[in-house]
PDB file of N, CA and C in Angstrom:
ATOM      1  N   UNK A   6     211.236 241.323 243.328  1.00 89.00           N
ATOM      2  CA  UNK A   6     211.005 241.142 244.936  1.00 89.00           C
ATOM      3  C   UNK A   6     210.050 242.266 245.129  1.00 89.00           C
ATOM      4  N   UNK A   7     208.860 241.949 245.759  1.00 97.00           N
ATOM      5  CA  UNK A   7     207.883 242.878 246.147  1.00 97.00           C
ATOM      6  C   UNK A   7     208.640 244.002 247.002  1.00 97.00           C
ATOM      7  N   UNK A   8     208.087 245.314 247.004  1.00 98.00           N
ATOM      8  CA  UNK A   8     208.654 246.232 247.916  1.00 98.00           C
ATOM      9  C   UNK A   8     208.448 246.044 249.260  1.00 98.00           C
ATOM     10  N   UNK A   9     207.493 245.358 249.699  1.00 97.00           N
ATOM     11  CA  UNK A   9     207.187 245.139 251.128  1.00 97.00           C
ATOM     12  C   UNK A   9     208.262 244.070 251.602  1.00 97.00           C
ATOM     13  N   UNK A  10     209.001 243.313 250.788  1.00 97.00           N
ATOM     14  CA  UNK A  10     209.929 242.265 251.181  1.00 97.00           C
ATOM     15  C   UNK A  10     211.356 242.889 251.246  1.00 97.00           C
ATOM     16  N   UNK A  11     211.570 244.115 250.893  1.00 98.00           N
ATOM     17  CA  UNK A  11     212.915 244.662 250.885  1.00 98.00           C
ATOM     18  C   UNK A  11     213.537 244.763 252.319  1.00 98.00           C
ATOM     19  N   UNK A  12     214.770 244.668 252.422  1.00 98.00           N
ATOM     20  CA  UNK A  12     215.426 244.878 253.745  1.00 98.00           C
ATOM     21  C   UNK A  12     215.648 246.410 253.734  1.00 98.00           C
ATOM     22  N   UNK A  13     215.996 247.006 254.869  1.00 98.00           N
ATOM     23  CA  UNK A  13     216.118 248.392 254.960  1.00 98.00           C
ATOM     24  C   UNK A  13     217.254 248.968 254.033  1.00 98.00           C
ATOM     25  N   UNK A  14     218.417 248.055 254.062  1.00 98.00           N
ATOM     26  CA  UNK A  14     219.516 248.302 253.125  1.00 98.00           C
ATOM     27  C   UNK A  14     218.984 248.443 251.775  1.00 98.00           C
ATOM     28  N   UNK A  15     218.287 247.434 251.287  1.00 98.00           N
ATOM     29  CA  UNK A  15     217.845 247.369 249.941  1.00 98.00           C
ATOM     30  C   UNK A  15     216.749 248.575 249.607  1.00 98.00           C
ATOM     31  N   UNK A  16     215.919 248.861 250.529  1.00 99.00           N
ATOM     32  CA  UNK A  16     215.033 250.016 250.422  1.00 99.00           C
ATOM     33  C   UNK A  16     215.730 251.339 250.228  1.00 99.00           C
ATOM     34  N   UNK A  17     216.625 251.519 251.211  1.00 98.00           N
ATOM     35  CA  UNK A  17     217.496 252.734 251.265  1.00 98.00           C
ATOM     36  C   UNK A  17     218.275 252.944 249.874  1.00 98.00           C
ATOM     37  N   UNK A  18     218.963 251.930 249.431  1.00 98.00           N
ATOM     38  CA  UNK A  18     219.418 251.937 248.127  1.00 98.00           C
ATOM     39  C   UNK A  18     218.596 252.405 247.034  1.00 98.00           C
ATOM     40  N   UNK A  19     217.521 251.848 246.935  1.00 98.00           N
ATOM     41  CA  UNK A  19     216.422 252.186 245.821  1.00 98.00           C
ATOM     42  C   UNK A  19     215.928 253.547 246.047  1.00 98.00           C
ATOM     43  N   UNK A  20     215.744 253.995 247.353  1.00 98.00           N
ATOM     44  CA  UNK A  20     215.348 255.520 247.628  1.00 98.00           C
ATOM     45  C   UNK A  20     216.499 256.331 247.239  1.00 98.00           C
ATOM     46  N   UNK A  21     217.602 256.031 247.629  1.00 97.00           N
ATOM     47  CA  UNK A  21     218.696 256.962 247.243  1.00 97.00           C
ATOM     48  C   UNK A  21     218.905 256.974 245.692  1.00 97.00           C
ATOM     49  N   UNK A  22     218.828 255.938 245.027  1.00 97.00           N
ATOM     50  CA  UNK A  22     218.897 255.909 243.520  1.00 97.00           C
ATOM     51  C   UNK A  22     217.636 256.523 242.817  1.00 97.00           C
ATOM     52  N   UNK A  23     216.709 256.900 243.671  1.00 96.00           N
ATOM     53  CA  UNK A  23     215.416 257.402 243.129  1.00 96.00           C
ATOM     54  C   UNK A  23     214.755 256.409 242.237  1.00 96.00           C
ATOM     55  N   UNK A  24     214.914 255.075 242.475  1.00 98.00           N
ATOM     56  CA  UNK A  24     214.223 254.031 241.650  1.00 98.00           C
ATOM     57  C   UNK A  24     212.783 253.863 242.223  1.00 98.00           C
ATOM     58  N   UNK A  25     212.633 254.145 243.557  1.00 99.00           N
ATOM     59  CA  UNK A  25     211.307 254.083 244.113  1.00 99.00           C
ATOM     60  C   UNK A  25     211.114 255.314 244.998  1.00 99.00           C
ATOM     61  N   UNK A  26     209.939 255.745 245.346  1.00 99.00           N
ATOM     62  CA  UNK A  26     209.529 256.858 246.200  1.00 99.00           C
ATOM     63  C   UNK A  26     209.321 256.225 247.627  1.00 99.00           C
ATOM     64  N   UNK A  27     209.449 257.066 248.574  1.00 99.00           N
ATOM     65  CA  UNK A  27     209.006 256.664 249.938  1.00 99.00           C
ATOM     66  C   UNK A  27     207.412 256.316 249.962  1.00 99.00           C
ATOM     67  N   UNK A  28     206.800 257.153 249.078  1.00 99.00           N
ATOM     68  CA  UNK A  28     205.227 256.876 248.982  1.00 99.00           C
ATOM     69  C   UNK A  28     204.923 255.557 248.487  1.00 99.00           C
ATOM     70  N   UNK A  29     205.607 255.101 247.330  1.00 99.00           N
ATOM     71  CA  UNK A  29     205.431 253.885 246.764  1.00 99.00           C
ATOM     72  C   UNK A  29     205.728 252.711 247.868  1.00 99.00           C
ATOM     73  N   UNK A  30     206.854 252.943 248.585  1.00 99.00           N
ATOM     74  CA  UNK A  30     207.272 251.910 249.579  1.00 99.00           C
ATOM     75  C   UNK A  30     206.285 251.870 250.567  1.00 99.00           C
ATOM     76  N   UNK A  31     205.709 253.078 251.090  1.00 99.00           N
ATOM     77  CA  UNK A  31     204.748 252.940 252.155  1.00 99.00           C
ATOM     78  C   UNK A  31     203.528 252.301 251.799  1.00 99.00           C
ATOM     79  N   UNK A  32     202.999 252.736 250.485  1.00 99.00           N
ATOM     80  CA  UNK A  32     201.807 252.146 250.087  1.00 99.00           C
ATOM     81  C   UNK A  32     201.858 250.612 249.907  1.00 99.00           C
ATOM     82  N   UNK A  33     203.094 250.076 249.350  1.00 99.00           N
ATOM     83  CA  UNK A  33     203.319 248.639 249.335  1.00 99.00           C
ATOM     84  C   UNK A  33     203.089 247.967 250.684  1.00 99.00           C
ATOM     85  N   UNK A  34     203.753 248.645 251.626  1.00 98.00           N
ATOM     86  CA  UNK A  34     203.743 248.000 253.063  1.00 98.00           C
ATOM     87  C   UNK A  34     202.311 248.073 253.563  1.00 98.00           C
ATOM     88  N   UNK A  35     201.645 249.070 253.331  1.00 98.00           N
ATOM     89  CA  UNK A  35     200.340 249.307 253.866  1.00 98.00           C
ATOM     90  C   UNK A  35     199.471 248.279 253.128  1.00 98.00           C
ATOM     91  N   UNK A  36     199.566 248.148 251.856  1.00 98.00           N
ATOM     92  CA  UNK A  36     198.693 247.081 251.143  1.00 98.00           C
ATOM     93  C   UNK A  36     198.918 245.661 251.583  1.00 98.00           C
ATOM     94  N   UNK A  37     200.160 245.435 251.967  1.00 98.00           N
ATOM     95  CA  UNK A  37     200.509 244.097 252.454  1.00 98.00           C
ATOM     96  C   UNK A  37     199.994 243.775 253.861  1.00 98.00           C
ATOM     97  N   UNK A  38     200.119 244.858 254.662  1.00 98.00           N
ATOM     98  CA  UNK A  38     199.375 244.639 255.984  1.00 98.00           C
ATOM     99  C   UNK A  38     197.973 244.439 255.869  1.00 98.00           C
ATOM    100  N   UNK A  39     197.371 245.233 255.094  1.00 98.00           N
ATOM    101  CA  UNK A  39     195.888 245.115 254.998  1.00 98.00           C
ATOM    102  C   UNK A  39     195.436 243.788 254.316  1.00 98.00           C
ATOM    103  N   UNK A  40     196.383 243.187 253.395  1.00 98.00           N
ATOM    104  CA  UNK A  40     196.211 241.970 252.825  1.00 98.00           C
ATOM    105  C   UNK A  40     196.237 240.654 253.928  1.00 98.00           C
ATOM    106  N   UNK A  41     197.164 240.789 254.814  1.00 98.00           N
ATOM    107  CA  UNK A  41     197.486 239.601 255.653  1.00 98.00           C
ATOM    108  C   UNK A  41     197.198 239.775 257.111  1.00 98.00           C
ATOM    109  N   UNK A  42     196.891 241.052 257.656  1.00 96.00           N
ATOM    110  CA  UNK A  42     196.715 241.129 259.048  1.00 96.00           C
ATOM    111  C   UNK A  42     195.574 240.521 259.727  1.00 96.00           C
ATOM    112  N   UNK A  43     194.501 240.244 258.875  1.00 95.00           N
ATOM    113  CA  UNK A  43     193.303 239.491 259.448  1.00 95.00           C
ATOM    114  C   UNK A  43     193.789 238.170 260.026  1.00 95.00           C
ATOM    115  N   UNK A  44     194.618 237.600 259.388  1.00 97.00           N
ATOM    116  CA  UNK A  44     195.173 236.269 259.727  1.00 97.00           C
ATOM    117  C   UNK A  44     196.287 236.293 260.699  1.00 97.00           C
ATOM    118  N   UNK A  45     197.222 237.334 260.470  1.00 95.00           N
ATOM    119  CA  UNK A  45     198.492 237.480 261.202  1.00 95.00           C
ATOM    120  C   UNK A  45     198.223 238.238 262.648  1.00 95.00           C
ATOM    121  N   UNK A  46     197.499 239.138 262.595  1.00 93.00           N
ATOM    122  CA  UNK A  46     196.939 239.898 263.811  1.00 93.00           C
ATOM    123  C   UNK A  46     198.120 240.515 264.473  1.00 93.00           C
ATOM    124  N   UNK A  47     199.128 241.075 263.746  1.00 93.00           N
ATOM    125  CA  UNK A  47     200.367 241.705 264.250  1.00 93.00           C
ATOM    126  C   UNK A  47     200.198 243.207 264.576  1.00 93.00           C
ATOM    127  N   UNK A  48     199.084 243.744 264.053  1.00 92.00           N
ATOM    128  CA  UNK A  48     198.795 245.293 264.352  1.00 92.00           C
ATOM    129  C   UNK A  48     197.618 245.458 265.114  1.00 92.00           C
ATOM    130  N   UNK A  49     197.697 246.269 266.311  1.00 91.00           N
ATOM    131  CA  UNK A  49     196.387 246.635 266.845  1.00 91.00           C
ATOM    132  C   UNK A  49     195.875 248.094 266.336  1.00 91.00           C
ATOM    133  N   UNK A  50     196.735 248.872 265.989  1.00 92.00           N
ATOM    134  CA  UNK A  50     196.423 250.225 265.383  1.00 92.00           C
ATOM    135  C   UNK A  50     197.174 250.454 264.036  1.00 92.00           C
ATOM    136  N   UNK A  51     196.499 250.872 262.950  1.00 94.00           N
ATOM    137  CA  UNK A  51     197.163 251.317 261.712  1.00 94.00           C
ATOM    138  C   UNK A  51     196.760 252.720 261.433  1.00 94.00           C
ATOM    139  N   UNK A  52     197.781 253.325 261.017  1.00 95.00           N
ATOM    140  CA  UNK A  52     197.713 254.788 260.726  1.00 95.00           C
ATOM    141  C   UNK A  52     198.174 255.030 259.167  1.00 95.00           C
ATOM    142  N   UNK A  53     197.503 254.421 258.228  1.00 97.00           N
ATOM    143  CA  UNK A  53     197.823 254.475 256.879  1.00 97.00           C
ATOM    144  C   UNK A  53     197.949 255.890 256.265  1.00 97.00           C
ATOM    145  N   UNK A  54     196.835 256.687 256.693  1.00 97.00           N
ATOM    146  CA  UNK A  54     197.103 258.165 256.096  1.00 97.00           C
ATOM    147  C   UNK A  54     198.239 258.972 256.628  1.00 97.00           C
ATOM    148  N   UNK A  55     198.441 258.835 257.967  1.00 96.00           N
ATOM    149  CA  UNK A  55     199.697 259.467 258.671  1.00 96.00           C
ATOM    150  C   UNK A  55     201.053 258.967 258.015  1.00 96.00           C
ATOM    151  N   UNK A  56     201.015 257.637 257.708  1.00 97.00           N
ATOM    152  CA  UNK A  56     202.149 256.880 257.132  1.00 97.00           C
ATOM    153  C   UNK A  56     202.437 257.561 255.703  1.00 97.00           C
ATOM    154  N   UNK A  57     201.318 257.626 254.975  1.00 99.00           N
ATOM    155  CA  UNK A  57     201.368 258.362 253.658  1.00 99.00           C
ATOM    156  C   UNK A  57     201.806 259.797 253.667  1.00 99.00           C
ATOM    157  N   UNK A  58     201.242 260.461 254.551  1.00 98.00           N
ATOM    158  CA  UNK A  58     201.652 261.937 254.716  1.00 98.00           C
ATOM    159  C   UNK A  58     203.267 262.003 255.066  1.00 98.00           C
ATOM    160  N   UNK A  59     203.678 261.180 255.908  1.00 98.00           N
ATOM    161  CA  UNK A  59     205.100 261.093 256.299  1.00 98.00           C
ATOM    162  C   UNK A  59     206.031 260.822 255.115  1.00 98.00           C
ATOM    163  N   UNK A  60     205.511 259.841 254.298  1.00 99.00           N
ATOM    164  CA  UNK A  60     206.187 259.252 253.256  1.00 99.00           C
ATOM    165  C   UNK A  60     206.262 260.429 252.086  1.00 99.00           C
ATOM    166  N   UNK A  61     205.263 261.091 251.924  1.00 99.00           N
ATOM    167  CA  UNK A  61     205.052 262.298 251.043  1.00 99.00           C
ATOM    168  C   UNK A  61     206.171 263.325 251.461  1.00 99.00           C
ATOM    169  N   UNK A  62     206.104 263.551 252.736  1.00 99.00           N
ATOM    170  CA  UNK A  62     207.190 264.620 253.288  1.00 99.00           C
ATOM    171  C   UNK A  62     208.650 264.027 253.104  1.00 99.00           C
ATOM    172  N   UNK A  63     208.792 262.851 253.241  1.00 99.00           N
ATOM    173  CA  UNK A  63     210.148 262.336 253.009  1.00 99.00           C
ATOM    174  C   UNK A  63     210.450 262.514 251.524  1.00 99.00           C
ATOM    175  N   UNK A  64     209.506 262.076 250.632  1.00 99.00           N
ATOM    176  CA  UNK A  64     209.916 262.494 249.182  1.00 99.00           C
ATOM    177  C   UNK A  64     210.249 263.810 248.910  1.00 99.00           C
ATOM    178  N   UNK A  65     209.474 264.681 249.571  1.00 98.00           N
ATOM    179  CA  UNK A  65     209.774 266.205 249.395  1.00 98.00           C
ATOM    180  C   UNK A  65     211.099 266.521 249.817  1.00 98.00           C
ATOM    181  N   UNK A  66     211.479 266.139 251.056  1.00 98.00           N
ATOM    182  CA  UNK A  66     212.767 266.365 251.575  1.00 98.00           C
ATOM    183  C   UNK A  66     213.938 265.838 250.678  1.00 98.00           C
ATOM    184  N   UNK A  67     213.696 264.563 250.189  1.00 97.00           N
ATOM    185  CA  UNK A  67     214.796 263.986 249.273  1.00 97.00           C
ATOM    186  C   UNK A  67     214.906 264.808 247.983  1.00 97.00           C
ATOM    187  N   UNK A  68     213.828 265.251 247.458  1.00 97.00           N
ATOM    188  CA  UNK A  68     213.860 266.259 246.304  1.00 97.00           C
ATOM    189  C   UNK A  68     214.590 267.520 246.634  1.00 97.00           C
ATOM    190  N   UNK A  69     214.587 267.966 247.772  1.00 97.00           N
ATOM    191  CA  UNK A  69     215.356 269.166 248.244  1.00 97.00           C
ATOM    192  C   UNK A  69     216.912 268.863 248.662  1.00 97.00           C
ATOM    193  N   UNK A  70     217.168 267.577 248.476  1.00 96.00           N
ATOM    194  CA  UNK A  70     218.532 267.222 248.747  1.00 96.00           C
ATOM    195  C   UNK A  70     218.876 266.836 250.314  1.00 96.00           C
ATOM    196  N   UNK A  71     217.733 266.824 251.212  1.00 96.00           N
ATOM    197  CA  UNK A  71     217.832 266.443 252.558  1.00 96.00           C
ATOM    198  C   UNK A  71     217.753 265.017 252.730  1.00 96.00           C
ATOM    199  N   UNK A  72     218.485 264.393 253.568  1.00 93.00           N
ATOM    200  CA  UNK A  72     218.311 263.091 253.681  1.00 93.00           C
ATOM    201  C   UNK A  72     218.805 262.673 255.131  1.00 93.00           C
ATOM    202  N   UNK A  73     218.238 261.486 255.513  1.00 96.00           N
ATOM    203  CA  UNK A  73     218.845 260.908 256.887  1.00 96.00           C
ATOM    204  C   UNK A  73     218.805 259.439 256.614  1.00 96.00           C
ATOM    205  N   UNK A  74     219.490 258.641 257.594  1.00 95.00           N
ATOM    206  CA  UNK A  74     219.617 257.257 257.257  1.00 95.00           C
ATOM    207  C   UNK A  74     218.172 256.486 257.160  1.00 95.00           C
ATOM    208  N   UNK A  75     217.189 256.871 257.820  1.00 97.00           N
ATOM    209  CA  UNK A  75     216.083 256.253 257.695  1.00 97.00           C
ATOM    210  C   UNK A  75     214.950 257.100 257.080  1.00 97.00           C
ATOM    211  N   UNK A  76     215.218 257.975 256.487  1.00 98.00           N
ATOM    212  CA  UNK A  76     214.251 258.897 255.846  1.00 98.00           C
ATOM    213  C   UNK A  76     213.486 258.083 254.706  1.00 98.00           C
ATOM    214  N   UNK A  77     212.239 257.937 254.929  1.00 98.00           N
ATOM    215  CA  UNK A  77     211.494 257.249 253.814  1.00 98.00           C
ATOM    216  C   UNK A  77     211.240 255.664 254.111  1.00 98.00           C
ATOM    217  N   UNK A  78     211.779 255.175 255.120  1.00 98.00           N
ATOM    218  CA  UNK A  78     211.699 253.760 255.598  1.00 98.00           C
ATOM    219  C   UNK A  78     210.596 253.593 256.533  1.00 98.00           C
ATOM    220  N   UNK A  79     209.557 252.754 256.093  1.00 98.00           N
ATOM    221  CA  UNK A  79     208.456 252.463 257.008  1.00 98.00           C
ATOM    222  C   UNK A  79     208.817 251.793 258.169  1.00 98.00           C
ATOM    223  N   UNK A  80     208.341 252.171 259.206  1.00 96.00           N
ATOM    224  CA  UNK A  80     208.469 251.382 260.574  1.00 96.00           C
ATOM    225  C   UNK A  80     207.229 250.997 261.298  1.00 96.00           C
ATOM    226  N   UNK A  81     207.273 249.943 262.202  1.00 94.00           N
ATOM    227  CA  UNK A  81     206.114 249.729 262.978  1.00 94.00           C
ATOM    228  C   UNK A  81     206.722 249.902 264.435  1.00 94.00           C
ATOM    229  N   UNK A  82     205.841 250.580 265.289  1.00 92.00           N
ATOM    230  CA  UNK A  82     206.213 250.957 266.637  1.00 92.00           C
ATOM    231  C   UNK A  82     205.419 249.928 267.585  1.00 92.00           C
ATOM    232  N   UNK A  83     206.249 249.183 268.351  1.00 91.00           N
ATOM    233  CA  UNK A  83     205.623 248.341 269.260  1.00 91.00           C
ATOM    234  C   UNK A  83     204.595 249.065 270.207  1.00 91.00           C
ATOM    235  N   UNK A  84     203.486 248.426 270.651  1.00 88.00           N
ATOM    236  CA  UNK A  84     202.436 248.908 271.468  1.00 88.00           C
ATOM    237  C   UNK A  84     202.859 249.266 272.725  1.00 88.00           C
ATOM    238  N   UNK A  85     204.140 249.146 273.017  1.00 91.00           N
ATOM    239  CA  UNK A  85     204.526 249.612 274.509  1.00 91.00           C
ATOM    240  C   UNK A  85     205.318 250.931 274.501  1.00 91.00           C
ATOM    241  N   UNK A  86     205.512 251.438 273.381  1.00 91.00           N
ATOM    242  CA  UNK A  86     206.052 252.743 273.230  1.00 91.00           C
ATOM    243  C   UNK A  86     204.893 253.852 273.097  1.00 91.00           C
ATOM    244  N   UNK A  87     204.985 254.985 273.813  1.00 92.00           N
ATOM    245  CA  UNK A  87     204.008 255.787 273.850  1.00 92.00           C
ATOM    246  C   UNK A  87     204.299 256.737 272.580  1.00 92.00           C
ATOM    247  N   UNK A  88     203.298 257.053 271.873  1.00 90.00           N
ATOM    248  CA  UNK A  88     203.272 257.886 270.538  1.00 90.00           C
ATOM    249  C   UNK A  88     202.168 258.812 270.593  1.00 90.00           C
ATOM    250  N   UNK A  89     202.384 260.075 270.422  1.00 91.00           N
ATOM    251  CA  UNK A  89     201.511 261.175 270.310  1.00 91.00           C
ATOM    252  C   UNK A  89     200.262 260.843 269.481  1.00 91.00           C
ATOM    253  N   UNK A  90     199.034 260.827 269.961  1.00 88.00           N
ATOM    254  CA  UNK A  90     197.756 260.738 269.322  1.00 88.00           C
ATOM    255  C   UNK A  90     197.450 259.319 268.936  1.00 88.00           C
ATOM    256  N   UNK A  91     198.116 258.370 269.277  1.00 88.00           N
ATOM    257  CA  UNK A  91     197.786 256.943 269.107  1.00 88.00           C
ATOM    258  C   UNK A  91     197.765 256.188 270.481  1.00 88.00           C
ATOM    259  N   UNK A  92     196.673 255.475 270.669  1.00 86.00           N
ATOM    260  CA  UNK A  92     196.564 254.781 272.025  1.00 86.00           C
ATOM    261  C   UNK A  92     197.703 253.651 272.121  1.00 86.00           C
ATOM    262  N   UNK A  93     198.208 253.704 273.480  1.00 90.00           N
ATOM    263  CA  UNK A  93     199.224 252.716 273.769  1.00 90.00           C
ATOM    264  C   UNK A  93     198.545 251.746 274.746  1.00 90.00           C
ATOM    265  N   UNK A  94     198.423 250.577 274.485  1.00 88.00           N
ATOM    266  CA  UNK A  94     197.746 249.619 275.292  1.00 88.00           C
ATOM    267  C   UNK A  94     198.580 248.474 275.961  1.00 88.00           C
ATOM    268  N   UNK A  95     199.792 248.558 275.439  1.00 88.00           N
ATOM    269  CA  UNK A  95     200.755 247.438 275.893  1.00 88.00           C
ATOM    270  C   UNK A  95     200.114 246.136 275.730  1.00 88.00           C
ATOM    271  N   UNK A  96     199.257 246.108 274.648  1.00 70.00           N
ATOM    272  CA  UNK A  96     198.629 244.672 274.388  1.00 70.00           C
ATOM    273  C   UNK A  96     199.203 243.929 273.310  1.00 70.00           C
TER     274      UNK A  96
END
């Protein structure tokens, strides 16, 4: 199964078992978005570099033994939620 198709539960289990990294997971999701979003048009704004930076930080935290339920899990934020440094258009 492609990494972009994993459920949160499946992704978390693979991250916890260190079978995948958060960076690999994020890159798979980014690649999938870039491959299909011209047709799907689900995203107004993409921040792939920020996502990869956050994924690398999650990988570093996991290596240090720190964890949290969603650490390393990619998420999309609906455009009606204000986020620092990213336009909110409610569109």
